[in-house]
Coordinates of C-alpha atoms in Angstrom, one line a residue:
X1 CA 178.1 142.0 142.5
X2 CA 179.8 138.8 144.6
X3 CA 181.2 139.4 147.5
X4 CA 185.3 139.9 147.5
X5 CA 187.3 136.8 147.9
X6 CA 189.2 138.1 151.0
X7 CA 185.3 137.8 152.6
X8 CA 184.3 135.0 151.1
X9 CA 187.8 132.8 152.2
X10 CA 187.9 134.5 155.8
X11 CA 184.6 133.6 156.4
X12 CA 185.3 129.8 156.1
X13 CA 188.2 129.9 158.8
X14 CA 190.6 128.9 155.8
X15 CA 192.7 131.0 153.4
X16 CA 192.7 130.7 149.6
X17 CA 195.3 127.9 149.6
X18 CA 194.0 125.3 152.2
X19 CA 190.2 125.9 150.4
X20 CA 189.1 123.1 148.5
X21 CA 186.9 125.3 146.2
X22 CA 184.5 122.2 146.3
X23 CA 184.3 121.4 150.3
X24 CA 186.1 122.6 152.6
X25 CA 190.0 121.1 152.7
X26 CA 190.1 118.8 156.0
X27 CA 191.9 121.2 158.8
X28 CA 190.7 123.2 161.2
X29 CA 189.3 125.9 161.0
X30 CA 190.9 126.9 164.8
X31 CA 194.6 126.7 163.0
X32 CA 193.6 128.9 160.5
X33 CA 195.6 132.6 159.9
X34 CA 192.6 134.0 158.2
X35 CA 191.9 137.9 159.8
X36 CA 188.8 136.3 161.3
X37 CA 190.8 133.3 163.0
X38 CA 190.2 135.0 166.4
X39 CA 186.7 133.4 166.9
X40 CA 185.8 131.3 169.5
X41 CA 187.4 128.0 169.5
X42 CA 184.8 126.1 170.2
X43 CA 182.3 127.6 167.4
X44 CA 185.0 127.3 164.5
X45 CA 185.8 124.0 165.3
X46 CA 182.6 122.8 164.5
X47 CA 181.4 122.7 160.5
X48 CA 178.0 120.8 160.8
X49 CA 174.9 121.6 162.6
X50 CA 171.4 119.1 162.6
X51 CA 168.8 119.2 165.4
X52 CA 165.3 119.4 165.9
X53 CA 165.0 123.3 165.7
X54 CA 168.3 123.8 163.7
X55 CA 167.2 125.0 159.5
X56 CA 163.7 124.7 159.6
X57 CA 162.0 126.2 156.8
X58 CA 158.1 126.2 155.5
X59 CA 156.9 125.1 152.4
X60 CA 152.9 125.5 150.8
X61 CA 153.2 121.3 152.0
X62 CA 154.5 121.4 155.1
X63 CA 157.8 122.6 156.9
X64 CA 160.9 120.6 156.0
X65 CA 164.0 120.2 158.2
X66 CA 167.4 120.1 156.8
X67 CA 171.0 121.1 158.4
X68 CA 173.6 123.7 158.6
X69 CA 177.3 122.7 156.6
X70 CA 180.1 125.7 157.3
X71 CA 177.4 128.4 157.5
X72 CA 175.3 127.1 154.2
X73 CA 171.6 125.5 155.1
X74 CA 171.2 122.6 153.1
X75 CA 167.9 120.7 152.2
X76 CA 168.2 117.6 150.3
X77 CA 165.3 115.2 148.7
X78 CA 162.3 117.9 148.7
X79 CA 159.3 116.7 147.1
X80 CA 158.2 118.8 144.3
X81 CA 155.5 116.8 142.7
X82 CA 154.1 112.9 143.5
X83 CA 155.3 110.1 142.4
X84 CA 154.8 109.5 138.5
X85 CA 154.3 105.5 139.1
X86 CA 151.0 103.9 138.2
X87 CA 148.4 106.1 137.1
X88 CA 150.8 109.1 137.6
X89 CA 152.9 107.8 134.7
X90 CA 152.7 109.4 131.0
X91 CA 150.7 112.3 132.8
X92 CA 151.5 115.7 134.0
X93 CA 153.5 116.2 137.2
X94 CA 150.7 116.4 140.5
X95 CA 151.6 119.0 142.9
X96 CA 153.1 117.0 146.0
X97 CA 150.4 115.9 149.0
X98 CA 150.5 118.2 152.2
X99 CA 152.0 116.9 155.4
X100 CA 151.8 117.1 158.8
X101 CA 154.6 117.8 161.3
X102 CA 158.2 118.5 160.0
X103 CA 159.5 116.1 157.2
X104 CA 163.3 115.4 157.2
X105 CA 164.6 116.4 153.9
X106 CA 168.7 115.5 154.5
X107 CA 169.4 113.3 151.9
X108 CA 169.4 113.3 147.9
X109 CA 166.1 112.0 146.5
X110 CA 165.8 108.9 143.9
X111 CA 167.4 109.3 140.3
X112 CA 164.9 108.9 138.0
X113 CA 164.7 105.1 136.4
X114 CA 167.7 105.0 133.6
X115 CA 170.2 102.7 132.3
X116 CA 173.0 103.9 134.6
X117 CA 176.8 104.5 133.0
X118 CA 179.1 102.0 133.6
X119 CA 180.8 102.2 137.3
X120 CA 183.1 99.3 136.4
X121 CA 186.7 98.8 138.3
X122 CA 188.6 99.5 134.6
X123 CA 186.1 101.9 132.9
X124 CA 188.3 105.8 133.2
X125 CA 184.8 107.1 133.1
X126 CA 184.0 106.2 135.9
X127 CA 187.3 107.3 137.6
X128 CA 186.9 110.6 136.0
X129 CA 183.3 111.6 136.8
X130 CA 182.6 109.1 139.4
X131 CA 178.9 109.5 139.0
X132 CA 176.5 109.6 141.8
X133 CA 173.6 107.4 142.0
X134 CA 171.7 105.5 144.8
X135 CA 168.1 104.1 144.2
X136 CA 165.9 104.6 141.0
X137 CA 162.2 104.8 141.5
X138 CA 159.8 107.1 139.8
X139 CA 159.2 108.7 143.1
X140 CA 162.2 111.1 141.8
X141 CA 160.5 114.5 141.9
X142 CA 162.9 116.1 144.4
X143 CA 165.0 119.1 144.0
X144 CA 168.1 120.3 146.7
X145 CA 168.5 123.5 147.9
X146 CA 171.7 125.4 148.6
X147 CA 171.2 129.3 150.7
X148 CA 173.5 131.2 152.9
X149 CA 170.5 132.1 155.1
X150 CA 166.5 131.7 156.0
X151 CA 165.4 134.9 156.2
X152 CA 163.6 137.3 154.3
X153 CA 166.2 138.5 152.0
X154 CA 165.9 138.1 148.5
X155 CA 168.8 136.2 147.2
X156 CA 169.4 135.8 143.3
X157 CA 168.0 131.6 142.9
X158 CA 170.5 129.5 140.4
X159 CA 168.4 126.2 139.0
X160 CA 171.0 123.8 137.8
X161 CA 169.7 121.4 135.2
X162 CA 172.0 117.7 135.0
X163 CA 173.4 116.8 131.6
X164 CA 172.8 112.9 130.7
X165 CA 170.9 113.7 127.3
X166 CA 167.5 113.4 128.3
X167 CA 167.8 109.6 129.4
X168 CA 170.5 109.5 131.9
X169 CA 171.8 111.8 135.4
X170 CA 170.5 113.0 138.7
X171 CA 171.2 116.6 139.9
X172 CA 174.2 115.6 141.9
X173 CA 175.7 113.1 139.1
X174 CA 178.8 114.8 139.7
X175 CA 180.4 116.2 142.5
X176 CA 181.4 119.5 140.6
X177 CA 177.2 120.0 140.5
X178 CA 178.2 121.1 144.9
X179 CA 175.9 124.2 145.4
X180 CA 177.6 124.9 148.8
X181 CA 180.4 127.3 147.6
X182 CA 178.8 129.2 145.0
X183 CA 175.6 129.9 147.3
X184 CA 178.6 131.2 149.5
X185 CA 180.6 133.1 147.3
X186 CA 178.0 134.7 145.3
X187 CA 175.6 135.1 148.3
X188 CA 172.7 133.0 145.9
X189 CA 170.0 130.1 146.4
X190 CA 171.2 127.2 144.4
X191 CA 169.0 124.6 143.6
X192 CA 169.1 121.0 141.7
X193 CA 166.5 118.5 140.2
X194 CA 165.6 115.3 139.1
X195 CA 162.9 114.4 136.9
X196 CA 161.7 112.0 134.3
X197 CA 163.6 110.9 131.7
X198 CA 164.1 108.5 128.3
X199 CA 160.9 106.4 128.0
X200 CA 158.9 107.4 130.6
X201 CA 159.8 111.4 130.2
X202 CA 158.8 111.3 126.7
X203 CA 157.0 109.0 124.8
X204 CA 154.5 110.1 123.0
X205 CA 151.1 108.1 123.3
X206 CA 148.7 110.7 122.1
X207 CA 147.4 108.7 119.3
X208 CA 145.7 106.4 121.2
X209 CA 143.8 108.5 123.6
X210 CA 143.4 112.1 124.3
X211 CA 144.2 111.5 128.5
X212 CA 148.3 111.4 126.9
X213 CA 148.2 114.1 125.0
X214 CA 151.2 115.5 127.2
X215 CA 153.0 112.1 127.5
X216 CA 155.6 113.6 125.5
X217 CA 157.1 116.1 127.6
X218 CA 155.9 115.0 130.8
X219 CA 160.0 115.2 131.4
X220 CA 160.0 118.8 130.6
X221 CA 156.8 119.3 132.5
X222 CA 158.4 118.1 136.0
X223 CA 161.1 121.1 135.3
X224 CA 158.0 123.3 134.7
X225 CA 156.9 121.9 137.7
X226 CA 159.7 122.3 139.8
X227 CA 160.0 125.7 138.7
X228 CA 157.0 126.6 139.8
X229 CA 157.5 125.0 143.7
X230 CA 160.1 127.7 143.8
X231 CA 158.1 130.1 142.6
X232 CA 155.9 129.5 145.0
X233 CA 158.2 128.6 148.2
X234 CA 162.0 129.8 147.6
X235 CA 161.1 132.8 149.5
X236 CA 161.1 131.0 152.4
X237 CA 165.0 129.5 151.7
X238 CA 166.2 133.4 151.7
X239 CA 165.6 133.3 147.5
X240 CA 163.8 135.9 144.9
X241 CA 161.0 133.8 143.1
X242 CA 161.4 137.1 140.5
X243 CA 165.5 136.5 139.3
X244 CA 165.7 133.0 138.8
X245 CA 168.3 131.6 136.3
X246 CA 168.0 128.4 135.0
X247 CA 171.6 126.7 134.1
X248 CA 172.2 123.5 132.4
X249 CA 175.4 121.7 130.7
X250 CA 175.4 119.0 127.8
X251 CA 171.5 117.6 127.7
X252 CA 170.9 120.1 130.8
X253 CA 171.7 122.9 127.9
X254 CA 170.0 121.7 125.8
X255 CA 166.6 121.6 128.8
X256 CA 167.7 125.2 129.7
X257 CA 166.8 125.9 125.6
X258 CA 163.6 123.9 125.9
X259 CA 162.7 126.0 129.2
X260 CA 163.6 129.4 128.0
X261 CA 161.3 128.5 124.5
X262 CA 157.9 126.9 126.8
X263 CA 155.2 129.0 126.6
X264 CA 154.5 127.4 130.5
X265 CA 158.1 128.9 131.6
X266 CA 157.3 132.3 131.2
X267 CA 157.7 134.7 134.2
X268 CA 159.1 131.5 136.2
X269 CA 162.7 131.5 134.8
X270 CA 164.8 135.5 134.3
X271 CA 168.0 134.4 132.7
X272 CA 169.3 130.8 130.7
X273 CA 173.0 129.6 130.6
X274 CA 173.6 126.7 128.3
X275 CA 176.6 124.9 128.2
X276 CA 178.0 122.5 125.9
X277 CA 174.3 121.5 124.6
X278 CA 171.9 123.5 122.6
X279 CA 168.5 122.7 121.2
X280 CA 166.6 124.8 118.4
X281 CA 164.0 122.4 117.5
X282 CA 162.0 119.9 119.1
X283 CA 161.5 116.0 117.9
X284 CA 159.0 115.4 114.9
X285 CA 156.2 114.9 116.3
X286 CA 154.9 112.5 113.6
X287 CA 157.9 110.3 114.3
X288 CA 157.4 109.8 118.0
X289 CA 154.2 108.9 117.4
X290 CA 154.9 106.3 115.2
X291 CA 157.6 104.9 118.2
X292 CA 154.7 105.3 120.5
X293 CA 153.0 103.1 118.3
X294 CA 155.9 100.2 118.0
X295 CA 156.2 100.6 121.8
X296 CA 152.9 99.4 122.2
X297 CA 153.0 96.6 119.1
X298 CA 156.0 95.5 121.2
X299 CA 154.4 95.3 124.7
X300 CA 151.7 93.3 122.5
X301 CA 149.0 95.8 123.3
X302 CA 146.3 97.2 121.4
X303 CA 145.2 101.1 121.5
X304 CA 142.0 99.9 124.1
X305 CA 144.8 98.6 126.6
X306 CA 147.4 101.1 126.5
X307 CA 147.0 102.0 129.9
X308 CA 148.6 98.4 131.1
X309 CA 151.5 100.2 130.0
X310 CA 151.4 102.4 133.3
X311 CA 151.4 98.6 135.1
X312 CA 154.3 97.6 133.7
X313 CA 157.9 97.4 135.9
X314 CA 159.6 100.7 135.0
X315 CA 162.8 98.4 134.2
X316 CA 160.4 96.1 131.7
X317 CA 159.1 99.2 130.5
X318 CA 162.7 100.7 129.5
X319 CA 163.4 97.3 128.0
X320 CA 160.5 97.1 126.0
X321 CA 161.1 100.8 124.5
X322 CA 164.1 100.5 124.0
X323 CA 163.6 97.0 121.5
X324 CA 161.2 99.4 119.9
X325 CA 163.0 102.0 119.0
X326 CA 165.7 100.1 117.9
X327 CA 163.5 98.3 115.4
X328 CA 161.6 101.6 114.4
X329 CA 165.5 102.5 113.6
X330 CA 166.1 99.9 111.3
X331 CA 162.8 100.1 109.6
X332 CA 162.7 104.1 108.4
X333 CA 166.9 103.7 108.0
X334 CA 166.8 107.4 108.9
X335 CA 169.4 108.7 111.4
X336 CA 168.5 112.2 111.4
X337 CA 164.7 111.3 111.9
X338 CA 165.7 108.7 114.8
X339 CA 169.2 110.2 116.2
X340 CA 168.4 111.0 120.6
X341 CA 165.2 108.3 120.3
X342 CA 163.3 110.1 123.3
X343 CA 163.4 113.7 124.0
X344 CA 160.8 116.9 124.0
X345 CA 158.6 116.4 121.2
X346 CA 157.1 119.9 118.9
X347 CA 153.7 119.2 120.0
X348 CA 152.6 122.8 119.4
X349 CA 151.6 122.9 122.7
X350 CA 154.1 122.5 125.7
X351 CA 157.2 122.9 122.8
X352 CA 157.0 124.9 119.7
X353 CA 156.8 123.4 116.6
X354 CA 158.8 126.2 115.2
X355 CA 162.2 126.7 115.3
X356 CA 163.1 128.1 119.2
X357 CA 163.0 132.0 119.8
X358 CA 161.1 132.4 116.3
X359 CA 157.6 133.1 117.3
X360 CA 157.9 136.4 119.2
X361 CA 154.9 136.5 120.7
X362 CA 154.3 137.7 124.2
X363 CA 153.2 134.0 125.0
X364 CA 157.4 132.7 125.3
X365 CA 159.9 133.7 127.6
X366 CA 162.5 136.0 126.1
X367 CA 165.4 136.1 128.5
X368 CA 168.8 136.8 128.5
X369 CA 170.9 134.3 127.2
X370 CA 174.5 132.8 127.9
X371 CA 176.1 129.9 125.7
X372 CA 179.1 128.2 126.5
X373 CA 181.1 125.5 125.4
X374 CA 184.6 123.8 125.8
X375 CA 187.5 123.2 123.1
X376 CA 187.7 120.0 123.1
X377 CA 184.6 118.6 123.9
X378 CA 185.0 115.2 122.2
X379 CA 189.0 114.5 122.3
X380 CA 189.6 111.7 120.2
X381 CA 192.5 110.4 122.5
X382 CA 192.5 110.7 126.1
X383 CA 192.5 107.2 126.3
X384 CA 194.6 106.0 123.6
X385 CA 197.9 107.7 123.5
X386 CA 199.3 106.4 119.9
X387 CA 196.8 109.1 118.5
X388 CA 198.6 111.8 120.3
X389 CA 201.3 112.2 117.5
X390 CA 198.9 111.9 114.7
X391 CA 200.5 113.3 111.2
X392 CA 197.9 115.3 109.5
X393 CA 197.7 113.2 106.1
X394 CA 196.6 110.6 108.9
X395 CA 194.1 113.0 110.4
X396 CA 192.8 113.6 106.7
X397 CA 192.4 109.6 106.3
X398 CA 190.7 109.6 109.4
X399 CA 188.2 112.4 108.7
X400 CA 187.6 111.7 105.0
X401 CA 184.6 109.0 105.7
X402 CA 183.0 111.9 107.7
X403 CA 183.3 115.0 105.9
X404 CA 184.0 113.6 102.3
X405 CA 186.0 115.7 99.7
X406 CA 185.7 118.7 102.2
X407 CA 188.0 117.2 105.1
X408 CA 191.3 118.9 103.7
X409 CA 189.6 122.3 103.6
X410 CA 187.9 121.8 107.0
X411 CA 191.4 121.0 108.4
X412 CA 193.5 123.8 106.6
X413 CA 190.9 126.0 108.2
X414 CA 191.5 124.9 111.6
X415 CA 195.4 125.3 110.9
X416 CA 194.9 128.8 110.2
X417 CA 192.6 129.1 113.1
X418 CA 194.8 127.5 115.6
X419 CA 198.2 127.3 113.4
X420 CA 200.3 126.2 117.0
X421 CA 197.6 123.4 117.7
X422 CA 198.9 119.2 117.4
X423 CA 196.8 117.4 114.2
X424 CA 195.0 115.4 117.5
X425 CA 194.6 118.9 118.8
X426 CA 193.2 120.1 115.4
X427 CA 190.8 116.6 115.1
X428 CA 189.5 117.6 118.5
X429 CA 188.7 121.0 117.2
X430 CA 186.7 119.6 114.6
X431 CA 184.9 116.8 116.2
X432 CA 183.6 119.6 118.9
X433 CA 183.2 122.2 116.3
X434 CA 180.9 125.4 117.7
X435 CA 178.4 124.8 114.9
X436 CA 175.3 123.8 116.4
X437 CA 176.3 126.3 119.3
X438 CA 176.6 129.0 116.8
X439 CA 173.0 128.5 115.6
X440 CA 171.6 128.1 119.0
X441 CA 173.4 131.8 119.7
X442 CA 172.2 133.5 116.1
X443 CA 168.5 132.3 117.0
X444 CA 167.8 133.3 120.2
X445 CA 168.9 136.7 118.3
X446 CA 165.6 136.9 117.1
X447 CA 164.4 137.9 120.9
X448 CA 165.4 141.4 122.3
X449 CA 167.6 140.2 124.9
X450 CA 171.1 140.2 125.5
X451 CA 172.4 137.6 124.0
X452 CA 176.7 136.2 125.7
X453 CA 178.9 133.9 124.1
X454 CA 181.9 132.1 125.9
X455 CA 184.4 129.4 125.0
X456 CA 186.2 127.4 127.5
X457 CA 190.0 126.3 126.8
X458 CA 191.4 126.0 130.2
X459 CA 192.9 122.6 129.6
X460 CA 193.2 119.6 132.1
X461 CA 196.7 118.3 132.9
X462 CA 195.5 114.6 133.6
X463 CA 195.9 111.3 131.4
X464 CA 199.1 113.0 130.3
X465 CA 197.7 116.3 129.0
X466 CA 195.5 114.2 127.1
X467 CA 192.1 115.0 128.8
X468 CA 192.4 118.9 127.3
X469 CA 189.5 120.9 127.2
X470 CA 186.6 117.8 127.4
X471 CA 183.2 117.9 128.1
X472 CA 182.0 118.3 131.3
X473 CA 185.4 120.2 132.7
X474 CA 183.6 124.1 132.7
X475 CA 181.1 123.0 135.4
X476 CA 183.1 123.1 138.3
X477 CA 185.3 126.3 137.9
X478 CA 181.6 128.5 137.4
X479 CA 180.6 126.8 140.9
X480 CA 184.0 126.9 142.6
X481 CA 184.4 123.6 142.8
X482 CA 188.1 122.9 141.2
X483 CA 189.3 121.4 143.9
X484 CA 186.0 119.1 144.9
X485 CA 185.9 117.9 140.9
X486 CA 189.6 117.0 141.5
X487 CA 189.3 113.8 138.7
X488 CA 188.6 116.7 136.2
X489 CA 191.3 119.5 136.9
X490 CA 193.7 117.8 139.1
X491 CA 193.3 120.5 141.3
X492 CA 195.5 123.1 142.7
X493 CA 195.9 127.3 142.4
X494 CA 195.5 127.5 138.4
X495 CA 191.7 126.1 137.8
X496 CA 190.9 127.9 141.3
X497 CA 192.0 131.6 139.8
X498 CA 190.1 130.7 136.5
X499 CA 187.0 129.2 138.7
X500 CA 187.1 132.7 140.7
X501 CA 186.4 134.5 137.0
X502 CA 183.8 132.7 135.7
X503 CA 182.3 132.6 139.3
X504 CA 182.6 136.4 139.0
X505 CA 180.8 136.3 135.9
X506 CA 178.3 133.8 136.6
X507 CA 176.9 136.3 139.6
X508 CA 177.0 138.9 138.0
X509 CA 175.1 137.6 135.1
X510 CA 172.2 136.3 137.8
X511 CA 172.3 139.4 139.2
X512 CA 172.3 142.0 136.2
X513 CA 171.6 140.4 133.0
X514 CA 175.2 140.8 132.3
X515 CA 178.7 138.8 133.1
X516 CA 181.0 141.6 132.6
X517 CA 183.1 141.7 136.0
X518 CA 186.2 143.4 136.6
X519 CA 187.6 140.1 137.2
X520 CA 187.3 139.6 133.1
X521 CA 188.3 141.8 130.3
X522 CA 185.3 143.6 129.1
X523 CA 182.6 140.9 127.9
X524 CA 180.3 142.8 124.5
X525 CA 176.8 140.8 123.6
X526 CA 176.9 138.6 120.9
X527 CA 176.3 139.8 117.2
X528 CA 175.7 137.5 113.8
X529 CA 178.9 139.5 112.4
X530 CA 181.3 139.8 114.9
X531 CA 180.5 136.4 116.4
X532 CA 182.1 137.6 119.7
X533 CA 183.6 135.1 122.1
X534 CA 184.6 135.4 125.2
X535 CA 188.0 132.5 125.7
X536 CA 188.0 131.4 129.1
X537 CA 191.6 130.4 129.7
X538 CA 194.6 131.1 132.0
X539 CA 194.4 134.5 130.0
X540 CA 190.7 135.3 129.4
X541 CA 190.7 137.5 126.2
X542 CA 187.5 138.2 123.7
X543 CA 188.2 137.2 120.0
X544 CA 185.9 137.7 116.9
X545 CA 184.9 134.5 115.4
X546 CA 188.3 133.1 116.4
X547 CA 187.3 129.4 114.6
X548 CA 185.2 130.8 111.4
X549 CA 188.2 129.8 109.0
X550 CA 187.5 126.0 109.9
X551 CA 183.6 126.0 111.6
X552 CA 182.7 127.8 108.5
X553 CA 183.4 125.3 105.8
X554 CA 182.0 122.2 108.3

């Protein structure tokens, strides 16, 4: 179990109030009333500590150096694998080259090349999430590391997995991704990654010669690979290579799915939390050969030259796939074939070609599982407040060119599910329906192990209580980081109480295989009938299949 709060606050200098449950609130730590205020004034009054023998640690490469931030050592930017330029690209990760002396590793490593969101002056977006990004190379095997101490103790290891699909993000894309409070609170290793992505994570180009026949997970193989640097060196940053939970949130779920089905992943990852993105099935694999194949036509390459491709700019290359899959689009007019473009591919080898968690062999992991998704993940209206008085015979005009002569019935369901809920609240509902959660949840069933289920509904005050319950908002209340992600809860003492639950939950989870806590009310395993759900809300309460009446007829 965590530590209690009173520990974890007095420990910091601050009380519950000034805490910024992201980073540390700007005041000394020397005016602090916290029972342990009576330290020395000139130790307390100092947060950060870099220096030549100050958080050292080894590595199988070579030591790296990082620093010391309120008590947590922090490592930034190390090196997992090589860089996947030239003839590294389309192929398996390479275990990074040993060095000699003590490599600085205080800064985050390159993003992965990607078509970055927009940071414009007037995009909201960009206000809300302000996403980090510096350079993009594919040098951008590097992970972070998080740990309350080097030493030889054994701490649980949390592997957090960046949303973006699989084409866009960086393992600190958002400020709520902060590892330094929940390493603290929870007394746990916490760990981020980058790795390939879009184009140059996964296109397949095993037709045209046997050396690719991986080129179309290589983006999934860097996770593998990163994995398996911890597994080999976390030891040495105070973790336990044997309880290691891997944790993602929207395309990040959907990887932590991927991980938890790879025959490769087995005894490297314990425990999988998805949230807001599931996966049950990998891309046809006959389909991304086939935009393999129009990649090349487009680059105006035959088979016996596709490895100019590896020549090529990355930012020409992007270009080039991305024409091609736009045209491969337009030619087989399919959208569920083509919907995602480039993404982990059934190859029967590094991602089953059967639907996840089916094959129970002993060759798959088969961990305990937690799935997790928010309200209102895709609310119609945060930016356009005419919607926000909606009638419902509007919301059924709306709805009608999606759902077709079901939309009343899918709506009356809602109703009865949420009968207090606004029409926008109701087309929010709907548009983030729990459906492909729901499956993800029912097949991991087929494995022996536990199986949670959670629903977030905490809802944000911003925009004019428009933002709600939106994608993205969970992330920062399981890491204690309310207050740091202040664009997403607008901070203050109500997501911090909820934060300190799920937190709760979270450890408890890494540390047992289960999330009950006796901050929460008591949290069963998920069954096919009762569909049990676990509402994460001012009030946390556990409800059967409390949307069925509307998911159900979806």
């Amino acid at each position: 179990m965590s530590i209690n709060r009173r520990t974890f606050f007095s420990k910091t200098g601050i009380g519950l109030t000034a805490y910024s449950m992201g980073i540390i609130s700007p005041i000394s730590c020397a005016n602090s009333t916290s029972e342990n205020s009576n330290v020395e004034t000139e130790k307390s009054e100092q947060q950060l500590f870099i220096g030549e023998d100050i958080a050292l640690a080894d590595t199988v490469y070579g030591k790296v150096k990082g620093y010391i931030l309120r008590d947590i050592y922090t490592f930034k930017g190390i090196p997992y694998g090589e860089s996947t330029a030239g003839k590294n690209r389309f192929m398996p990760p390479k275990k990074p080259k040993k060095w000699e002396g003590v490599k600085p590793t205080v800064f985050y490593g390159n993003s992965a090349p990607q078509n970055i969101y927009d940071r414009s002056p007037n995009s909201y977006a960009a206000f809300v999430d302000h996403w980090n990004y510096d350079e993009l190379s594919e040098d951008c095997l590097r992970l972070n590391i998080w740990s309350p101490g080097i030493d030889q103790k054994k701490r649980p290891v949390l592997v957090w997995l960046h949303g973006g699909g699989f084409a866009r993000g960086n393992g600190i894309e958002q400020d709520g991704y902060n590892g330094e409070n929940i390493s603290r609170y929870g007394d746990i290793v916490y760990c981020s990654i980058n790795h390939r992505l879009g184009p140059l994570g996964f296109t397949n180009l095993s037709f045209a010669d046997p050396k690719y026949k991986d080129s179309a997970n290589v983006g999934m193989l860097d996770i593998i690979a990163a994995l398996e640097w911890i597994q080999e060196n976390i030891e040495n940053f105070g973790g336990d290579p044997n309880n290691v939970t891997v944790m993602g949130q929207s395309g990040g779920g959907a990887k932590v799915c991927n991980v938890a089905t790879m025959p490769a992943a087995k005894g490297l990852v314990h425990k999988g939390i998805a949230l807001s993105g599931t996966s049950i099935q990998g891309m046809d694999e006959s389909y991304s050969k086939k935009l393999g194949e129009y990649i090349l036509r487009e680059a105006n390459l035959t088979e016996n030259e596709i490895d100019q491709l590896q020549n090529i700019p990355w930012s020409e290359y992007l270009n080039i796939s991305h024409q091609a899959y736009e045209k491969l689009k337009k030619d087989l007019n399919n959208p569920e074939l083509t919907r995602g473009g480039f993404a982990p591919v059934a190859d029967g080898m590094n991602i089953p070609k059967e639907t996840y968690f089916s094959n129970n062999t002993t060759e798959q992991p088969d961990i305990p599982m937690l799935f997790c998704s928010t309200f209102h993940e895709w609310n119609p209206n945060r930016d356009t407040p005419d919607l926000e008085n909606i009638s419902i015979k509007e919301l059924i005009d709306t709805l009608t060119p999606h759902y077709g002569a079901k939309t009343s019935a899918i709506i009356e369901g809602y109703i009865k599910d949420f009968p207090k809920a606004k029409p926008i609240e109701i087309w929010a509902l709907i548009s983030s329906n729990r459906k492909h959660v729901i499956e993800a949840a029912n097949a991991k069933l087929t494995q022996k192990s536990p199986v949670y289920l959670a629903w977030f509904g905490w809802e944000s005050p911003l925009f004019d209580g428009r933002h709600r319950a939106f994608h993205c908002i969970d992330i920062s209340f399981w890491f204690l980081n309310t207050d740091l992600m202040i664009t997403h809860t607008g901070g203050g003492d109500a997501p911090r109480k909820l934060s300190i639950k799920m937190a709760d939950a979270l450890i408890s989870f890494m540390k047992t295989n289960d999330p009950n806590t006796s901050s929460l009310p008591k949290w069963p395993t998920y069954t096919k009938e009762g569909i049990e759900t676990m509402i994460l809300n001012d009030a946390c309460e556990v409800k059967l299949d409390p949307d069925g009446n509307g998911r159900n007829k979806i």
